[in-house]
mmCIF file of C-alpha atoms in Angstrom:
data_model
loop_
_atom_site.group_PDB
_atom_site.id
_atom_site.type_symbol
_atom_site.label_atom_id
_atom_site.label_comp_id
_atom_site.label_asym_id
_atom_site.label_seq_id
_atom_site.Cartn_x
_atom_site.Cartn_y
_atom_site.Cartn_z
ATOM 1 C CA MET A 1 -9.911 6.788 -29.043
ATOM 2 C CA PRO A 2 -9.897 3.331 -27.452
ATOM 3 C CA ALA A 3 -10.887 3.023 -23.808
ATOM 4 C CA GLN A 4 -7.760 3.007 -21.641
ATOM 5 C CA VAL A 5 -7.519 3.618 -17.911
ATOM 6 C CA GLY A 6 -7.028 7.350 -17.303
ATOM 7 C CA ALA A 7 -8.344 8.389 -20.739
ATOM 8 C CA ILE A 8 -10.973 11.114 -20.993
ATOM 9 C CA LEU A 9 -13.608 10.234 -23.579
ATOM 10 C CA ASP A 10 -16.808 11.655 -25.018
ATOM 11 C CA GLY A 11 -19.864 9.530 -24.463
ATOM 12 C CA THR A 12 -23.635 9.530 -24.556
ATOM 13 C CA VAL A 13 -25.923 8.594 -21.670
ATOM 14 C CA SER A 14 -27.706 5.464 -22.885
ATOM 15 C CA GLY A 15 -29.504 4.470 -19.682
ATOM 16 C CA ILE A 16 -30.076 5.669 -16.143
ATOM 17 C CA THR A 17 -30.623 3.525 -13.042
ATOM 18 C CA ASN A 18 -30.917 4.373 -9.362
ATOM 19 C CA PHE A 19 -27.227 3.442 -8.854
ATOM 20 C CA GLY A 20 -25.670 5.172 -11.876
ATOM 21 C CA ALA A 21 -25.750 5.771 -15.601
ATOM 22 C CA PHE A 22 -24.662 3.696 -18.572
ATOM 23 C CA ILE A 23 -22.542 5.605 -21.066
ATOM 24 C CA ASP A 24 -22.194 4.594 -24.722
ATOM 25 C CA LEU A 25 -18.550 5.155 -25.659
ATOM 26 C CA GLY A 26 -18.952 4.165 -29.317
ATOM 27 C CA GLU A 27 -17.374 1.198 -31.068
ATOM 28 C CA GLY A 28 -19.860 -1.059 -29.243
ATOM 29 C CA LYS A 29 -18.409 -0.211 -25.806
ATOM 30 C CA THR A 30 -20.506 0.803 -22.817
ATOM 31 C CA GLY A 31 -19.353 1.837 -19.356
ATOM 32 C CA LEU A 32 -20.992 2.626 -16.033
ATOM 33 C CA VAL A 33 -20.734 5.868 -14.070
ATOM 34 C CA HIS A 34 -21.605 5.054 -10.465
ATOM 35 C CA ILE A 35 -23.876 7.635 -8.799
ATOM 36 C CA SER A 36 -20.977 8.650 -6.514
ATOM 37 C CA GLU A 37 -18.919 9.610 -9.595
ATOM 38 C CA VAL A 38 -21.539 11.882 -11.204
ATOM 39 C CA ALA A 39 -20.839 15.118 -9.299
ATOM 40 C CA ASP A 40 -18.794 16.547 -6.437
ATOM 41 C CA ASP A 41 -22.034 17.103 -4.526
ATOM 42 C CA TYR A 42 -24.128 14.372 -2.918
ATOM 43 C CA VAL A 43 -26.387 12.999 -5.662
ATOM 44 C CA LYS A 44 -29.713 11.882 -4.249
ATOM 45 C CA ASN A 45 -31.553 11.714 -7.571
ATOM 46 C CA ILE A 46 -29.368 11.049 -10.607
ATOM 47 C CA HIS A 47 -32.118 12.405 -12.897
ATOM 48 C CA ASP A 48 -31.351 15.888 -11.513
ATOM 49 C CA TYR A 49 -27.891 15.629 -13.124
ATOM 50 C CA LEU A 50 -28.243 13.460 -16.234
ATOM 51 C CA LYS A 51 -30.752 12.815 -19.022
ATOM 52 C CA THR A 52 -30.839 10.009 -21.574
ATOM 53 C CA GLN A 53 -29.012 10.898 -24.835
ATOM 54 C CA GLN A 54 -27.042 13.646 -23.035
ATOM 55 C CA LYS A 55 -23.437 14.054 -24.238
ATOM 56 C CA VAL A 56 -20.891 13.807 -21.423
ATOM 57 C CA LYS A 57 -17.135 13.677 -20.884
ATOM 58 C CA VAL A 58 -15.992 10.722 -18.792
ATOM 59 C CA LYS A 59 -12.733 9.472 -17.373
ATOM 60 C CA VAL A 60 -11.990 5.751 -17.526
ATOM 61 C CA LEU A 61 -11.323 4.562 -13.958
ATOM 62 C CA SER A 62 -10.874 0.861 -14.597
ATOM 63 C CA ILE A 63 -11.444 -1.901 -17.115
ATOM 64 C CA GLU A 64 -12.087 -5.335 -15.618
ATOM 65 C CA ASP A 65 -11.032 -8.623 -17.196
ATOM 66 C CA ASN A 66 -14.653 -9.348 -18.121
ATOM 67 C CA GLY A 67 -14.821 -6.073 -20.090
ATOM 68 C CA LYS A 68 -16.760 -3.936 -17.585
ATOM 69 C CA ILE A 69 -15.669 -0.303 -17.789
ATOM 70 C CA SER A 70 -15.915 1.943 -14.732
ATOM 71 C CA LEU A 71 -16.253 5.660 -15.536
ATOM 72 C CA SER A 72 -16.340 9.017 -13.744
ATOM 73 C CA ILE A 73 -17.925 12.277 -14.847
ATOM 74 C CA LYS A 74 -16.679 14.333 -11.899
ATOM 75 C CA GLN A 75 -13.044 13.295 -12.431
ATOM 76 C CA ALA A 76 -13.260 14.180 -16.132
ATOM 77 C CA ALA A 77 -14.276 17.758 -15.338
ATOM 78 C CA LEU A 78 -11.570 20.397 -15.438
ATOM 79 C CA PRO A 79 -10.213 21.335 -12.015
ATOM 80 C CA LYS A 80 -11.894 24.370 -10.495
ATOM 81 C CA LYS A 81 -9.869 27.530 -10.072
ATOM 82 C CA LYS A 82 -8.807 28.114 -6.498
ATOM 83 C CA THR A 83 -9.289 31.448 -4.817
ATOM 84 C CA VAL A 84 -5.980 33.069 -3.971
ATOM 85 C CA LYS A 85 -5.766 34.259 -0.384
ATOM 86 C CA PRO A 86 -3.215 36.744 0.886
ATOM 87 C CA PRO A 87 -0.197 35.180 2.608
ATOM 88 C CA ALA A 88 -0.531 34.531 6.336
ATOM 89 C CA SER A 89 2.283 36.994 7.013
ATOM 90 C CA VAL A 90 0.200 39.925 5.790
ATOM 91 C CA GLU A 91 -2.484 41.610 7.867
ATOM 92 C CA TRP A 92 -5.040 43.914 6.318
ATOM 93 C CA SER A 93 -5.705 47.031 8.368
ATOM 94 C CA ASN A 94 -7.191 49.538 5.934
ATOM 95 C CA VAL A 95 -8.592 48.987 2.481
ATOM 96 C CA GLY A 96 -5.752 48.926 -0.038
ATOM 97 C CA GLU A 97 -3.096 49.162 2.661
ATOM 98 C CA LYS A 98 -1.195 46.115 3.852
ATOM 99 C CA GLN A 99 1.179 45.933 6.764
ATOM 100 C CA PRO A 100 3.556 43.020 7.334
ATOM 101 C CA THR A 101 3.410 41.209 10.649
ATOM 102 C CA MET A 102 6.399 40.035 12.655
ATOM 103 C CA SER A 103 9.475 38.698 10.928
ATOM 104 C CA PHE A 104 10.336 35.013 11.033
ATOM 105 C CA GLU A 105 12.986 35.601 13.688
ATOM 106 C CA ASP A 106 10.489 37.479 15.893
ATOM 107 C CA LYS A 107 7.961 34.651 15.516
ATOM 108 C CA LEU A 108 10.624 32.075 16.349
ATOM 109 C CA ASN A 109 11.697 34.014 19.449
ATOM 110 C CA ARG A 110 8.079 34.304 20.610
ATOM 111 C CA PHE A 111 7.560 30.566 20.056
ATOM 112 C CA LEU A 112 10.695 29.694 22.047
ATOM 113 C CA LYS A 113 9.681 31.987 24.910
ATOM 114 C CA ASP A 114 6.139 30.547 25.053
ATOM 115 C CA SER A 115 7.521 27.021 24.839
ATOM 116 C CA GLU A 116 9.954 27.603 27.708
ATOM 117 C CA GLU A 117 7.144 29.063 29.856
ATOM 118 C CA LYS A 118 4.914 26.049 29.184
ATOM 119 C CA MET A 119 7.714 23.587 29.913
ATOM 120 C CA SER A 120 8.579 25.309 33.206
ATOM 121 C CA SER A 121 4.882 25.234 34.164
ATOM 122 C CA ILE A 122 4.725 21.507 33.433
ATOM 123 C CA LYS A 123 7.895 20.867 35.448
ATOM 124 C CA THR A 124 6.520 22.867 38.393
ATOM 125 C CA LYS A 125 3.304 20.856 38.389
ATOM 126 C CA ALA A 126 5.257 17.609 38.210
ATOM 127 C CA LYS A 127 7.332 18.619 41.267
ATOM 128 C CA ASP A 128 4.160 19.427 43.204
ATOM 129 C CA GLY A 129 2.786 15.955 42.424
ATOM 130 C CA ARG A 130 -0.118 17.252 40.407
ATOM 131 C CA ARG A 131 -1.055 15.155 37.441
ATOM 132 C CA GLY A 132 -3.954 17.200 36.156
ATOM 133 C CA ASN A 133 -6.409 14.310 36.048
ATOM 134 C CA GLY A 134 -8.630 15.685 38.812
ATOM 135 C CA TYR A 135 -8.004 12.783 41.169
ATOM 136 C CA SER A 136 -6.361 13.822 44.403
ATOM 137 C CA GLY A 137 -5.752 10.335 45.763
ATOM 138 C CA LYS A 138 -8.180 10.770 48.671
ATOM 139 C CA LYS A 139 -10.963 8.265 49.258
ATOM 140 C CA LEU A 140 -14.493 9.496 48.796
ATOM 141 C CA ARG A 141 -16.926 9.201 51.698
ATOM 142 C CA ASP A 142 -20.316 7.592 51.261
#
């Protein structure tokens, strides 16, 4: 398969440097995987992740006009499965027993009540001349 941006290709590690690894893509083409594109983790020593002649899957990130090919190993990996969490509207009280929390309408009513209380508190403070910045307007004595 020819190297095209976005393509996932099989390659062989042909050289390793302190800034990345050169990957032989076949057909006389070689690309570079920057050290930041080797793994999802921070890679301090690339030799901990790759060895010369190791077979790898890479994703083509870019191909410059001068023929340089930028590759990524971490983007070529299959996405990890996400852990499914219970919905926020469900509380767990006992093992194997779930109890729903408040309905949407009850949550909305609680929000409106809390909001009105906060707004009335803010209005009261504004009437009293309090700004909440800790400065009372009095001069400090030396």
